[in-house]
PDB file of C-alpha atoms in Angstrom:
ATOM      1  CA  UNK G 129     -11.685 -64.397  -1.677  1.00 44.00           C
ATOM      2  CA  UNK G 130     -14.064 -61.475  -2.109  1.00 46.00           C
ATOM      3  CA  UNK G 131     -16.169 -63.365  -4.664  1.00 45.00           C
ATOM      4  CA  UNK G 132     -16.712 -66.313  -2.331  1.00 45.00           C
ATOM      5  CA  UNK G 133     -17.828 -63.964   0.462  1.00 46.00           C
ATOM      6  CA  UNK G 134     -20.360 -62.158  -1.741  1.00 44.00           C
ATOM      7  CA  UNK G 135     -21.959 -65.438  -2.876  1.00 45.00           C
ATOM      8  CA  UNK G 136     -23.284 -66.613   0.526  1.00 45.00           C
ATOM      9  CA  UNK G 137     -24.465 -63.124   1.507  1.00 42.00           C
ATOM     10  CA  UNK G 138     -26.557 -62.929  -1.652  1.00 43.00           C
ATOM     11  CA  UNK G 139     -28.105 -66.305  -0.884  1.00 43.00           C
ATOM     12  CA  UNK G 140     -28.679 -65.301   2.739  1.00 45.00           C
ATOM     13  CA  UNK G 141     -30.866 -62.428   1.518  1.00 45.00           C
ATOM     14  CA  UNK G 142     -33.173 -64.887  -0.230  1.00 44.00           C
ATOM     15  CA  UNK G 143     -35.399 -66.758   2.162  1.00 45.00           C
ATOM     16  CA  UNK G 144     -38.339 -69.083   1.614  1.00 46.00           C
ATOM     17  CA  UNK G 145     -40.679 -66.158   2.289  1.00 48.00           C
ATOM     18  CA  UNK G 146     -39.091 -64.247  -0.617  1.00 49.00           C
ATOM     19  CA  UNK G 147     -39.831 -67.111  -3.007  1.00 52.00           C
ATOM     20  CA  UNK G 148     -43.601 -66.771  -2.449  1.00 56.00           C
ATOM     21  CA  UNK G 149     -45.633 -63.773  -3.491  1.00 71.00           C
ATOM     22  CA  UNK G 150     -43.778 -60.550  -2.847  1.00 81.00           C
ATOM     23  CA  UNK G 151     -45.741 -57.743  -1.228  1.00 80.00           C
ATOM     24  CA  UNK G 152     -44.752 -54.121  -1.358  1.00 85.00           C
ATOM     25  CA  UNK G 153     -45.549 -51.648   1.429  1.00 82.00           C
ATOM     26  CA  UNK G 154     -48.211 -50.168  -0.861  1.00 82.00           C
ATOM     27  CA  UNK G 155     -49.854 -53.585  -1.186  1.00 86.00           C
ATOM     28  CA  UNK G 156     -49.876 -53.958   2.597  1.00 85.00           C
ATOM     29  CA  UNK G 157     -51.429 -50.523   3.099  1.00 85.00           C
ATOM     30  CA  UNK G 158     -54.143 -51.182   0.520  1.00 86.00           C
ATOM     31  CA  UNK G 159     -54.994 -54.429   2.318  1.00 89.00           C
ATOM     32  CA  UNK G 160     -55.353 -52.849   5.770  1.00 91.00           C
ATOM     33  CA  UNK G 161     -57.716 -50.000   4.805  1.00 93.00           C
ATOM     34  CA  UNK G 162     -60.871 -50.567   6.842  1.00 93.00           C
ATOM     35  CA  UNK G 163     -59.052 -52.722   9.417  1.00 95.00           C
ATOM     36  CA  UNK G 164     -57.723 -51.938  12.914  1.00 96.00           C
ATOM     37  CA  UNK G 165     -54.153 -50.588  12.879  1.00 96.00           C
ATOM     38  CA  UNK G 166     -51.560 -49.123  15.219  1.00 96.00           C
ATOM     39  CA  UNK G 167     -49.822 -45.955  14.063  1.00 95.00           C
ATOM     40  CA  UNK G 168     -46.610 -45.181  15.961  1.00 96.00           C
ATOM     41  CA  UNK G 169     -45.399 -41.594  15.790  1.00 97.00           C
ATOM     42  CA  UNK G 170     -41.814 -40.342  15.951  1.00 96.00           C
ATOM     43  CA  UNK G 171     -42.663 -38.921  19.402  1.00 95.00           C
ATOM     44  CA  UNK G 172     -43.418 -42.427  20.720  1.00 95.00           C
ATOM     45  CA  UNK G 173     -47.185 -41.926  20.940  1.00 97.00           C
ATOM     46  CA  UNK G 174     -49.385 -44.713  19.521  1.00 96.00           C
ATOM     47  CA  UNK G 175     -52.737 -44.197  17.855  1.00 97.00           C
ATOM     48  CA  UNK G 176     -54.981 -47.232  17.483  1.00 96.00           C
ATOM     49  CA  UNK G 177     -58.050 -47.222  15.317  1.00 96.00           C
ATOM     50  CA  UNK G 178     -59.623 -48.242  12.045  1.00 96.00           C
ATOM     51  CA  UNK G 179     -57.671 -47.050   9.007  1.00 95.00           C
ATOM     52  CA  UNK G 180     -60.136 -44.986   6.958  1.00 96.00           C
ATOM     53  CA  UNK G 181     -57.715 -43.806   4.259  1.00 94.00           C
ATOM     54  CA  UNK G 182     -54.206 -42.616   3.536  1.00 91.00           C
ATOM     55  CA  UNK G 183     -52.352 -40.883   0.728  1.00 91.00           C
ATOM     56  CA  UNK G 184     -48.919 -41.015  -0.903  1.00 87.00           C
ATOM     57  CA  UNK G 185     -47.444 -38.773   1.802  1.00 90.00           C
ATOM     58  CA  UNK G 186     -48.675 -41.254   4.442  1.00 89.00           C
ATOM     59  CA  UNK G 187     -51.198 -38.759   5.800  1.00 95.00           C
ATOM     60  CA  UNK G 188     -53.586 -41.001   7.697  1.00 95.00           C
ATOM     61  CA  UNK G 189     -57.254 -40.801   8.639  1.00 96.00           C
ATOM     62  CA  UNK G 190     -58.347 -43.076  11.491  1.00 97.00           C
ATOM     63  CA  UNK G 191     -61.802 -43.768  12.907  1.00 97.00           C
ATOM     64  CA  UNK G 192     -62.613 -44.917  16.475  1.00 96.00           C
ATOM     65  CA  UNK G 193     -59.167 -43.682  17.505  1.00 97.00           C
ATOM     66  CA  UNK G 194     -57.478 -44.224  20.866  1.00 97.00           C
ATOM     67  CA  UNK G 195     -54.284 -42.404  21.905  1.00 97.00           C
ATOM     68  CA  UNK G 196     -51.719 -44.289  23.996  1.00 97.00           C
ATOM     69  CA  UNK G 197     -48.650 -42.871  25.731  1.00 96.00           C
ATOM     70  CA  UNK G 198     -46.288 -45.293  27.419  1.00 93.00           C
ATOM     71  CA  UNK G 199     -48.793 -48.068  26.834  1.00 92.00           C
ATOM     72  CA  UNK G 200     -51.547 -46.261  28.765  1.00 96.00           C
ATOM     73  CA  UNK G 201     -54.781 -44.997  27.220  1.00 97.00           C
ATOM     74  CA  UNK G 202     -54.745 -41.187  27.288  1.00 97.00           C
ATOM     75  CA  UNK G 203     -57.673 -40.151  25.092  1.00 97.00           C
ATOM     76  CA  UNK G 204     -60.358 -41.328  22.675  1.00 97.00           C
ATOM     77  CA  UNK G 205     -61.336 -39.585  19.451  1.00 95.00           C
ATOM     78  CA  UNK G 206     -64.033 -40.295  16.902  1.00 92.00           C
ATOM     79  CA  UNK G 207     -61.975 -39.416  13.846  1.00 95.00           C
ATOM     80  CA  UNK G 208     -58.307 -38.511  13.727  1.00 95.00           C
ATOM     81  CA  UNK G 209     -56.017 -37.127  11.026  1.00 97.00           C
ATOM     82  CA  UNK G 210     -52.263 -37.728  11.336  1.00 97.00           C
ATOM     83  CA  UNK G 211     -49.769 -35.879   9.198  1.00 97.00           C
ATOM     84  CA  UNK G 212     -47.512 -38.332   7.395  1.00 94.00           C
ATOM     85  CA  UNK G 213     -44.160 -36.796   8.354  1.00 95.00           C
ATOM     86  CA  UNK G 214     -44.879 -37.695  12.014  1.00 95.00           C
ATOM     87  CA  UNK G 215     -45.413 -41.416  11.297  1.00 95.00           C
ATOM     88  CA  UNK G 216     -42.733 -43.897  12.300  1.00 95.00           C
ATOM     89  CA  UNK G 217     -44.696 -46.996  11.231  1.00 94.00           C
ATOM     90  CA  UNK G 218     -48.130 -48.505  10.649  1.00 93.00           C
ATOM     91  CA  UNK G 219     -48.881 -51.985  11.930  1.00 93.00           C
ATOM     92  CA  UNK G 220     -51.935 -54.211  11.923  1.00 91.00           C
ATOM     93  CA  UNK G 221     -53.569 -54.424  15.319  1.00 77.00           C
ATOM     94  CA  UNK G 222     -53.624 -57.896  16.817  1.00 74.00           C
ATOM     95  CA  UNK G 223     -56.927 -58.635  18.529  1.00 64.00           C
ATOM     96  CA  UNK G 224     -56.309 -60.296  21.881  1.00 52.00           C
TER      97      UNK G 224
END
């Protein structure tokens, strides 16, 4: 019975998206350098700006940076450096 249960779960992990080109997080980060991103910190604060560069520790340099707390704009910075151990995630910014 255990073998029949493991079969469907393995197939469930493979979707149509997996069959196309696979992208690693490193590939994603290389693609978004120079583009607008949202960086969410462990504290819940969001920084939105243009990703200038980042390193293997996920230390991030942003340009044209805006700081948001609770969805409200709190401050604007020209350039901003964020230490990687504070980063929860990096997302591309959707232009509305």
